[in-house]
Tab-separated table of C-alpha atoms in Angstrom:
chain	number	residue	atom	x	y	z
A	1	MET	CA	0.000	0.000	0.000
A	2	LEU	CA	1.293	3.422	-0.866
A	3	ARG	CA	1.322	6.075	1.757
A	4	ALA	CA	1.714	9.727	1.181
A	5	ARG	CA	4.570	11.040	3.208
A	6	ALA	CA	5.096	14.596	4.105
A	7	SER	CA	8.567	15.277	2.950
A	8	THR	CA	10.588	18.293	3.779
A	9	VAL	CA	13.184	19.499	1.394
A	10	ARG	CA	16.598	19.708	2.899
A	11	THR	CA	18.847	22.376	1.522
A	12	GLU	CA	22.003	21.401	3.348
A	13	HIS	CA	23.356	19.537	0.358
A	14	LEU	CA	22.902	22.569	-1.915
A	15	PRO	CA	25.662	25.109	-2.402
A	16	ARG	CA	25.474	28.135	-0.092
A	17	VAL	CA	24.353	30.424	-2.931
A	18	ALA	CA	21.343	28.205	-3.640
A	19	GLN	CA	20.218	27.978	-0.014
A	20	PRO	CA	17.159	30.162	0.717
A	21	GLY	CA	18.512	31.259	4.105
A	22	LEU	CA	21.223	33.298	2.399
A	23	TRP	CA	18.729	35.254	0.342
A	24	THR	CA	16.371	35.704	3.281
A	25	SER	CA	19.157	37.174	5.381
A	26	MET	CA	19.852	39.782	2.686
A	27	ILE	CA	16.365	41.282	3.077
A	28	PRO	CA	16.235	43.844	5.915
A	29	LYS	CA	14.323	42.593	8.944
A	30	PHE	CA	11.632	45.254	8.746
A	31	MET	CA	10.825	44.191	5.155
A	32	ARG	CA	10.666	40.446	5.827
A	33	PRO	CA	7.271	38.859	6.294
A	34	SER	CA	6.587	38.598	9.988
A	35	PRO	CA	6.472	35.122	11.482
A	36	VAL	CA	3.184	33.872	12.862
A	37	ARG	CA	2.522	35.461	16.219
A	38	ALA	CA	2.851	32.952	19.020
A	39	GLU	CA	0.263	34.645	21.185
A	40	SER	CA	-3.200	35.751	20.225
A	41	TRP	CA	-4.553	39.261	20.491
A	42	ARG	CA	-6.540	38.405	23.599
A	43	THR	CA	-3.532	37.070	25.466
A	44	TRP	CA	-1.527	40.115	24.455
A	45	MET	CA	-4.270	42.466	25.673
A	46	ALA	CA	-4.653	40.490	28.913
A	47	LYS	CA	-1.136	41.457	29.986
A	48	ASP	CA	-0.729	44.199	32.559
A	49	TRP	CA	0.056	47.626	31.219
A	50	ASN	CA	3.353	49.226	31.981
A	51	PRO	CA	2.654	52.031	34.474
A	52	ALA	CA	5.072	54.286	32.624
A	53	THR	CA	2.918	54.186	29.477
A	54	ILE	CA	0.703	57.004	30.731
A	55	PHE	CA	3.695	59.195	31.504
A	56	ILE	CA	5.210	58.492	28.110
A	57	ALA	CA	1.958	59.441	26.376
A	58	LEU	CA	1.612	62.607	28.471
A	59	GLY	CA	5.242	63.477	27.794
A	60	LEU	CA	4.684	63.146	24.069
A	61	LEU	CA	1.556	65.262	24.261
A	62	VAL	CA	3.173	67.981	26.366
A	63	GLY	CA	6.307	67.911	24.243
A	64	SER	CA	4.380	68.313	21.017
A	65	ASN	CA	2.361	71.171	22.526
A	66	ALA	CA	5.566	72.840	23.666
A	67	ILE	CA	6.981	72.555	20.163
A	68	ASN	CA	3.775	74.040	18.737
A	69	MET	CA	4.002	76.922	21.226
A	70	LEU	CA	7.597	77.612	20.177
A	71	ILE	CA	6.556	77.621	16.525
A	72	LEU	CA	3.670	79.996	17.295
A	73	ARG	CA	5.986	82.339	19.191
A	74	LYS	CA	8.405	82.350	16.270
A	75	ASP	CA	5.577	83.033	13.800
A	76	ILE	CA	4.232	85.869	15.943
A	77	ALA	CA	7.705	87.374	16.271
A	78	ASP	CA	8.205	87.153	12.486
A	79	PHE	CA	4.820	88.732	11.832
A	80	SER	CA	5.490	91.531	14.326
A	81	ARG	CA	8.905	92.186	12.830
A	82	LYS	CA	7.492	92.329	9.279
A	83	ALA	CA	4.563	94.507	10.353
A	84	ASP	CA	6.889	96.893	12.205
A	85	ALA	CA	9.129	97.139	9.140
A	86	LYS	CA	6.166	97.880	6.859
A	87	ILE	CA	4.752	100.438	9.298
A	88	ALA	CA	8.157	102.120	9.576
A	89	LEU	CA	8.354	102.265	5.779
A	90	LEU	CA	4.877	103.802	5.579
A	91	ARG	CA	5.742	106.287	8.328
A	92	GLU	CA	8.897	107.291	6.447
A	93	VAL	CA	6.945	107.832	3.209
A	94	VAL	CA	4.273	109.892	5.002
A	95	GLU	CA	6.914	112.045	6.726
A	96	LYS	CA	8.654	112.721	3.405
A	97	ILE	CA	5.358	113.672	1.782
A	98	GLN	CA	4.469	115.971	4.696
A	99	ALA	CA	7.909	117.583	4.451
A	100	GLY	CA	7.175	118.402	0.813
A	101	GLU	CA	9.775	116.086	-0.700
A	102	LYS	CA	9.084	114.305	-3.944
A	103	VAL	CA	8.684	110.621	-3.234
A	104	ASP	CA	8.169	107.772	-5.685
A	105	VAL	CA	5.547	106.008	-3.577
A	106	GLU	CA	4.934	103.253	-6.114
A	107	ARG	CA	8.613	102.318	-6.206
A	108	ILE	CA	9.083	102.442	-2.429
A	109	LEU	CA	5.923	100.529	-1.589
A	110	GLY	CA	6.396	98.030	-4.415
A	111	SER	CA	3.441	98.958	-6.581
A	112	GLY	CA	3.338	96.938	-9.775
A	113	LYS	CA	5.261	94.022	-8.286
A	114	GLU	CA	2.842	91.196	-7.569
A	115	LYS	CA	4.927	89.665	-4.806
A	116	GLU	CA	5.290	92.897	-2.823
A	117	GLU	CA	1.660	93.892	-3.396
A	118	GLY	CA	0.596	90.450	-2.156
A	119	GLU	CA	2.725	90.922	0.960
A	120	TRP	CA	1.102	94.313	1.615
A	121	GLU	CA	-2.400	92.901	1.137
A	122	GLU	CA	-1.658	89.929	3.392
A	123	MET	CA	-0.185	92.161	6.079
A	124	LEU	CA	-3.143	94.557	5.948
A	125	LYS	CA	-5.625	91.656	6.201
A	126	GLU	CA	-3.776	90.239	9.208
A	127	ILE	CA	-3.672	93.646	10.907
A	128	GLU	CA	-7.409	94.153	10.258
A	129	GLU	CA	-8.201	90.687	11.643
A	130	GLU	CA	-6.051	91.318	14.709
A	131	ASP	CA	-7.758	94.686	15.193
A	132	ARG	CA	-11.211	93.057	14.935
A	133	THR	CA	-10.375	90.400	17.514
A	134	SER	CA	-8.878	92.940	19.913
A	135	ARG	CA	-11.996	95.132	19.566
A	136	LYS	CA	-14.241	92.141	20.318
A	137	ARG	CA	-12.095	91.246	23.317
A	138	ARG	CA	-12.166	94.828	24.643
A	139	LYS	CA	-15.941	94.985	24.115
A	140	ALA	CA	-16.474	91.702	25.990
A	141	VAL	CA	-14.283	92.897	28.882
A	142	ALA	CA	-16.156	96.209	29.040
A	143	GLU	CA	-19.530	94.424	29.060
A	144	ALA	CA	-18.381	92.055	31.801
A	145	LYS	CA	-17.111	94.990	33.854
A	146	GLU	CA	-20.391	96.850	33.332
A	147	THR	CA	-22.531	93.888	34.430
A	148	ALA	CA	-20.300	93.383	37.464
A	149	GLU	CA	-20.740	97.046	38.431
A	150	ILE	CA	-24.529	96.802	38.017
A	151	THR	CA	-24.798	93.697	40.201
A	152	LYS	CA	-22.517	95.294	42.788
A	153	ALA	CA	-24.659	98.448	42.835
A	154	LYS	CA	-27.841	96.381	43.203
A	155	SER	CA	-26.385	94.375	46.077
A	156	ILE	CA	-25.318	97.587	47.833
A	157	ALA	CA	-28.789	99.081	47.334
A	158	GLY	CA	-30.324	95.938	48.791
A	159	THR	CA	-32.366	94.929	45.775
A	160	VAL	CA	-30.394	91.747	45.309
A	161	GLU	CA	-29.799	89.528	48.292
A	162	PRO	CA	-26.331	88.053	48.502
A	163	THR	CA	-26.310	84.306	48.146
A	164	LYS	CA	-25.883	82.355	51.339
A	165	PRO	CA	-24.362	78.901	51.421
A	166	GLU	CA	-26.880	76.148	52.105
A	167	PRO	CA	-26.511	74.646	55.589
A	168	THR	CA	-25.396	71.029	55.527
A	169	VAL	CA	-26.855	68.429	57.833
A	170	VAL	CA	-24.207	66.354	59.594
A	171	PRO	CA	-25.271	63.115	61.336
A	172	GLU	CA	-24.666	62.836	65.107
A	173	GLU	CA	-21.915	60.206	64.831
A	174	LYS	CA	-19.972	62.279	62.279
A	175	ARG	CA	-19.741	65.483	64.333
A	176	THR	CA	-16.054	64.976	65.075
A	177	ALA	CA	-13.218	66.439	63.069
A	178	ILE	CA	-13.417	65.054	59.567
A	179	GLY	CA	-10.495	62.832	58.642
A	180	PHE	CA	-9.039	62.876	62.154
A	181	TYR	CA	-8.888	59.066	62.456
């Protein structure tokens, strides 16, 4: 009777160049197909977490936020520097015009050059947006201050009763110093 045998091919008798292990070792580890995982997903998830994992995650989060803050500070400093330079240039042109000097405004301010005109437009839009937000902020602060003054005046006049804390009921056996023992 013929039986089917599972035969494995041995490569030991082959020359080293023909052995598959040589060619497998030439492929970087990260590009090789991963071997079958010995443990299942459930057993891997059942393991205890490393307590440092939370601190690592928080460190990454805080670090990335710190980097973003540094980038924002740099961007704000660049914007302020550019805006100050443009304002100084405008101030210089206005002073020359007021002094009666002939000034080629188009040449100085970059009229006709798309790049410089785009920079001026962008800067003016940013200044207008910043001005709008600061106005809104000042208006909100003024309204809050006004409502605080009104409520203070009403409480002084006696029309509004100040809020009293609600009395708490403490059971007889708990009338000792809390957390003493």
